[in-house]
mmCIF file of C-alpha atoms in Angstrom:
data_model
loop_
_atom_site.group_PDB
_atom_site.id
_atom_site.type_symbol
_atom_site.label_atom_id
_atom_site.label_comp_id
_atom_site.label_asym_id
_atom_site.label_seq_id
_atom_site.Cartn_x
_atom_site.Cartn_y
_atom_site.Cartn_z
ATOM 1 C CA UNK A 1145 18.144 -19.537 14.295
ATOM 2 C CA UNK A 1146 18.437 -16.244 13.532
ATOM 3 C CA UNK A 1147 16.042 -13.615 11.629
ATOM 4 C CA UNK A 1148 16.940 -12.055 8.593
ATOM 5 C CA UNK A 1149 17.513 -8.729 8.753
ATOM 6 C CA UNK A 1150 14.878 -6.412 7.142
ATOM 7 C CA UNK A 1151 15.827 -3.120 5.565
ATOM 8 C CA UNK A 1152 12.497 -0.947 4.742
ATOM 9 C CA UNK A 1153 12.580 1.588 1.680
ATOM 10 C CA UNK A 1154 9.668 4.033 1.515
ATOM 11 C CA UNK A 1155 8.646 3.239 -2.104
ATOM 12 C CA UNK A 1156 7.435 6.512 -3.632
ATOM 13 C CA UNK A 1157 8.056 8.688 -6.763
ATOM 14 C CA UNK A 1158 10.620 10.923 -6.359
ATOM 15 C CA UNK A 1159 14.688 10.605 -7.672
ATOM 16 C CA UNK A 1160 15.795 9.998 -4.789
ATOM 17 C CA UNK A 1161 14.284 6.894 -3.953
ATOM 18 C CA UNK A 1162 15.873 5.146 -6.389
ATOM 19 C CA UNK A 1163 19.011 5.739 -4.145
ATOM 20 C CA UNK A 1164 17.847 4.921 -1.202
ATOM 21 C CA UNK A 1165 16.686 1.261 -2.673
ATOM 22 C CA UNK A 1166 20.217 0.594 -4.264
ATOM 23 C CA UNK A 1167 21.789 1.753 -1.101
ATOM 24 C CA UNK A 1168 19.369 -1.201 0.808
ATOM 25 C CA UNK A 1169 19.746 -3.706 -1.602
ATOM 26 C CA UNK A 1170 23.139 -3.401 -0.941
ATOM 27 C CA UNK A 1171 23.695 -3.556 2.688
ATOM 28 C CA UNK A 1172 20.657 -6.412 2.601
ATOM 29 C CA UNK A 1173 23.091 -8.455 0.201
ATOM 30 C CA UNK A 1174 26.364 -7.529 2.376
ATOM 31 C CA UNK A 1175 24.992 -8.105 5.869
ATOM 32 C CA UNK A 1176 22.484 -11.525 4.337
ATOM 33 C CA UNK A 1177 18.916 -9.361 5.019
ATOM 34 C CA UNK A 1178 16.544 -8.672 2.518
ATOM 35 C CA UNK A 1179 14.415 -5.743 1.234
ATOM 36 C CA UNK A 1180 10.477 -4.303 2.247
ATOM 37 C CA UNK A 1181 9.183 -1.763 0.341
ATOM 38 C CA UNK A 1182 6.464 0.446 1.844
ATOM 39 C CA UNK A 1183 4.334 2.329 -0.840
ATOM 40 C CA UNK A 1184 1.781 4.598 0.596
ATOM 41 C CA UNK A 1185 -1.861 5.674 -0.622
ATOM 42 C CA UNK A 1186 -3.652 8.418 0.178
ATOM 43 C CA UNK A 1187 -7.504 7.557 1.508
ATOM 44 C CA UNK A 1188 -9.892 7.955 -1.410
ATOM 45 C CA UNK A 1189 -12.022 10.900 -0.076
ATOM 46 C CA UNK A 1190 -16.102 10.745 -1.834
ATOM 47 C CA UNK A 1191 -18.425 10.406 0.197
ATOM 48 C CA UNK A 1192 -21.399 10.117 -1.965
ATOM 49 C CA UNK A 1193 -21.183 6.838 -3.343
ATOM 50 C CA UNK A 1194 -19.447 4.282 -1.917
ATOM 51 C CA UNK A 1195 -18.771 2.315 -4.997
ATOM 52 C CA UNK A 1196 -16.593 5.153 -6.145
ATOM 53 C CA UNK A 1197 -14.701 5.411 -3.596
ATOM 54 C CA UNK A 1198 -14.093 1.565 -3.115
ATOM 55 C CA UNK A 1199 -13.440 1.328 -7.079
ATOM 56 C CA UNK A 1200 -10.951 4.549 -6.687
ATOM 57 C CA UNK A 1201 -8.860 2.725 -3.901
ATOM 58 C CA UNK A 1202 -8.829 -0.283 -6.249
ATOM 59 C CA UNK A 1203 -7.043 1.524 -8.987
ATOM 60 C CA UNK A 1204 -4.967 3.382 -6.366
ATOM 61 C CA UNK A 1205 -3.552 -0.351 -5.021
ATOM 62 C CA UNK A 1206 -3.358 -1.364 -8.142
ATOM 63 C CA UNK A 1207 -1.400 0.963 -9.374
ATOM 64 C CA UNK A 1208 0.645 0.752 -6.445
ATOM 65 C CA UNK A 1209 1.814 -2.868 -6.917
ATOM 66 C CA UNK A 1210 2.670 -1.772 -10.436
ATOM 67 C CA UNK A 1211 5.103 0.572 -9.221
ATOM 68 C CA UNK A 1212 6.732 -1.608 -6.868
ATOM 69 C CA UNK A 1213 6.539 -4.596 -8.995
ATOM 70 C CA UNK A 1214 9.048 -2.343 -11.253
ATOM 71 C CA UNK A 1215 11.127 -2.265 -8.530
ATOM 72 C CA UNK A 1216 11.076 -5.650 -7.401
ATOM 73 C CA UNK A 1217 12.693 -6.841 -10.664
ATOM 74 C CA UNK A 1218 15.741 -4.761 -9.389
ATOM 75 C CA UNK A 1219 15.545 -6.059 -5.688
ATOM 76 C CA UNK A 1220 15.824 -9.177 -6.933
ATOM 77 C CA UNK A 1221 18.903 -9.019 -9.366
ATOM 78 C CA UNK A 1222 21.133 -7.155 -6.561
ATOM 79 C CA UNK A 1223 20.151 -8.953 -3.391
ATOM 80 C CA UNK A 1224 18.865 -12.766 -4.950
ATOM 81 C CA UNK A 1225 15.629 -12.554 -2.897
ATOM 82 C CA UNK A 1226 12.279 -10.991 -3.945
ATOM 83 C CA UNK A 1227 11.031 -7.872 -2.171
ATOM 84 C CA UNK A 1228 8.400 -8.003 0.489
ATOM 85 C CA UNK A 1229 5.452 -5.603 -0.480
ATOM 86 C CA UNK A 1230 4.088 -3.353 2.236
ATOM 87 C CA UNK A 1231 1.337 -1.239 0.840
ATOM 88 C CA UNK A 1232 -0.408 0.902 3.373
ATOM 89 C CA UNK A 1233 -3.378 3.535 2.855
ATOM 90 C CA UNK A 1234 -2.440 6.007 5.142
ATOM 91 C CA UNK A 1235 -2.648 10.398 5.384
ATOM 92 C CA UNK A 1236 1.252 10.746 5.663
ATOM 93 C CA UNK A 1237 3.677 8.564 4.951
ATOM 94 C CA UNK A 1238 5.054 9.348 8.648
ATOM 95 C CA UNK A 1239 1.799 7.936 9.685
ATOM 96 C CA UNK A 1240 2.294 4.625 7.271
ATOM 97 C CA UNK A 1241 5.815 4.479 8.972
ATOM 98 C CA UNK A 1242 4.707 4.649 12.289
ATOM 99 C CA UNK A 1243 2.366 2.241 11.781
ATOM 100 C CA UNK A 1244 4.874 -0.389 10.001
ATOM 101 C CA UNK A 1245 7.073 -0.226 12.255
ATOM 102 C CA UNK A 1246 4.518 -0.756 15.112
ATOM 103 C CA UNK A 1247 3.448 -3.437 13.574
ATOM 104 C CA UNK A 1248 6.429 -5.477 12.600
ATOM 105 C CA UNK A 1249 8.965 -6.176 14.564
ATOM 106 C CA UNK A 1250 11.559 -7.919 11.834
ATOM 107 C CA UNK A 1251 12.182 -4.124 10.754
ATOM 108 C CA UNK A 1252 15.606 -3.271 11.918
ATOM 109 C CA UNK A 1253 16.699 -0.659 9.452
ATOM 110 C CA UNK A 1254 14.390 2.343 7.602
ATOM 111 C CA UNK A 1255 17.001 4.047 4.622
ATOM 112 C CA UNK A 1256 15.567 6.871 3.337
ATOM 113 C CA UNK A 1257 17.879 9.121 0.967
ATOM 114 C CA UNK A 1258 17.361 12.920 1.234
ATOM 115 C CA UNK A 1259 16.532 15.253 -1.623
ATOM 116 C CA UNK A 1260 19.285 17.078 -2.983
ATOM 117 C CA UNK A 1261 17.126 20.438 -4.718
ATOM 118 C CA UNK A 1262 16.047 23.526 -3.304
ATOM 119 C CA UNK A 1263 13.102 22.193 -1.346
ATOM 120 C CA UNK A 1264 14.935 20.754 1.371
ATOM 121 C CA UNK A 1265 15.857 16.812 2.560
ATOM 122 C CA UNK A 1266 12.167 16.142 1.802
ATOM 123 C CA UNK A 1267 9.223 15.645 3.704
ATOM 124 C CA UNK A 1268 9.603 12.870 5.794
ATOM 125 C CA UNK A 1269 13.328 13.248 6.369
ATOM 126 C CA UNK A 1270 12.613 16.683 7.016
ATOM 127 C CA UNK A 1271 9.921 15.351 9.939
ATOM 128 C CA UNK A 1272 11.869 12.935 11.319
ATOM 129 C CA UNK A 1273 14.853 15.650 11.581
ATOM 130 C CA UNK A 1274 12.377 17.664 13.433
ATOM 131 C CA UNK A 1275 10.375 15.072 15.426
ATOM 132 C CA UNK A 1276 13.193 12.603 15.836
ATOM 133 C CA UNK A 1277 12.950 9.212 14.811
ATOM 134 C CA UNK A 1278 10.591 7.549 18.069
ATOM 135 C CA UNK A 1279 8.061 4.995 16.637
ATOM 136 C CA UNK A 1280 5.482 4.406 19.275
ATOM 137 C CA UNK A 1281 7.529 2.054 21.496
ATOM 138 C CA UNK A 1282 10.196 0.787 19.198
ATOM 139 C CA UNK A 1283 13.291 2.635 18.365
ATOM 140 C CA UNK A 1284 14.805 2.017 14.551
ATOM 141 C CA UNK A 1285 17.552 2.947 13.354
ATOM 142 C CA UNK A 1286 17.422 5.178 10.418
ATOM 143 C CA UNK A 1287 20.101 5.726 7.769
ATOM 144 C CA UNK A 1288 19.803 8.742 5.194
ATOM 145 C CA UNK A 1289 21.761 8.726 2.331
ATOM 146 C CA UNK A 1290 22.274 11.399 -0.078
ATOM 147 C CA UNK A 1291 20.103 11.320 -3.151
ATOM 148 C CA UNK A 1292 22.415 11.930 -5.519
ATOM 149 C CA UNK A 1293 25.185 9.445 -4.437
ATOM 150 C CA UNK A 1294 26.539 7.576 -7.366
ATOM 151 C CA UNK A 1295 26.789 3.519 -7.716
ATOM 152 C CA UNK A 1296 30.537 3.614 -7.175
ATOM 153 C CA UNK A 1297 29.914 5.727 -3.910
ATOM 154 C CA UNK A 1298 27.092 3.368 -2.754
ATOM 155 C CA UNK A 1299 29.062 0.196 -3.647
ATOM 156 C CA UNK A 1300 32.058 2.030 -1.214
ATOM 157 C CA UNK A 1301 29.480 2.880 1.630
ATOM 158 C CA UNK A 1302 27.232 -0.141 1.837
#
């Protein structure tokens, strides 16, 4: 019996993810995997009171599965199977990577799709062009799209 194969999208708010999760859901429904989407908090930093901060990490995770329950609407229309939800508190979302991927071995793919404005690819294609793309013991494969790549182009690549 073999394992699905699991594509991972960092879930997040810029333009270009939106590319990078049509670009997944299409190899996922081409090659029979499926989609995980990682969305990342940042710790809640008060240290006085402890029921702030607890009630201030609520909200964030909330508001976190309300984003990618947005998404998961589109998962499921292109690939025919829900999403799987990864939501992580974490400093980075390099860290949150790392960590995923550590963690769970049915990961076989991380697409990321690269900014296309002044600022560069983006942060964290920007670290793993730096760093390289090691992830504690395992090795992924990564694929980085363009962030501006049309549905035509993506339906020719994927």
């Amino acid at each position: 019996m073999s394992v699905r194969r699991k594509f991972l999208v960092v879930a997040d708010d810029t333009a270009e993810f939106q590319t990078a999760l049509r670009f997944a859901c299409r190899r996922a429904r081409s090659t029979g995997g499926y989609v995980a989407l990682l969305r990342v908090i940042q710790p809640a930093v008060f240290e006085h009171w402890s029921g702030v901060r607890e009630e201030i990490a609520r909200q964030q995770r909330q508001e976190a599965e309300a984003a990618l329950q947005q998404s998961a609407e589109f998962v499921q229309a292109e690939t025919g199977l829900p999403p799987e939800f990864l939501i992580h508190e974490a400093d980075s979302p390099r860290a949150a990577l790392r960590k995923v991927l550590t963690e769970d071995p049915d990961i076989k793919i991380v697409v990321l799709a690269a900014a296309t404005g002044r600022g560069g690819p983006g942060p964290l294609v920007g670290a793993i062009a730096k760093d390289g793309v090691r992830f504690g013991d395992r090795k992924v494969p990564i694929t980085i799209v363009p962030g501006d790549l049309t549905d035509a182009e993506i339906a020719d690549l994927a």
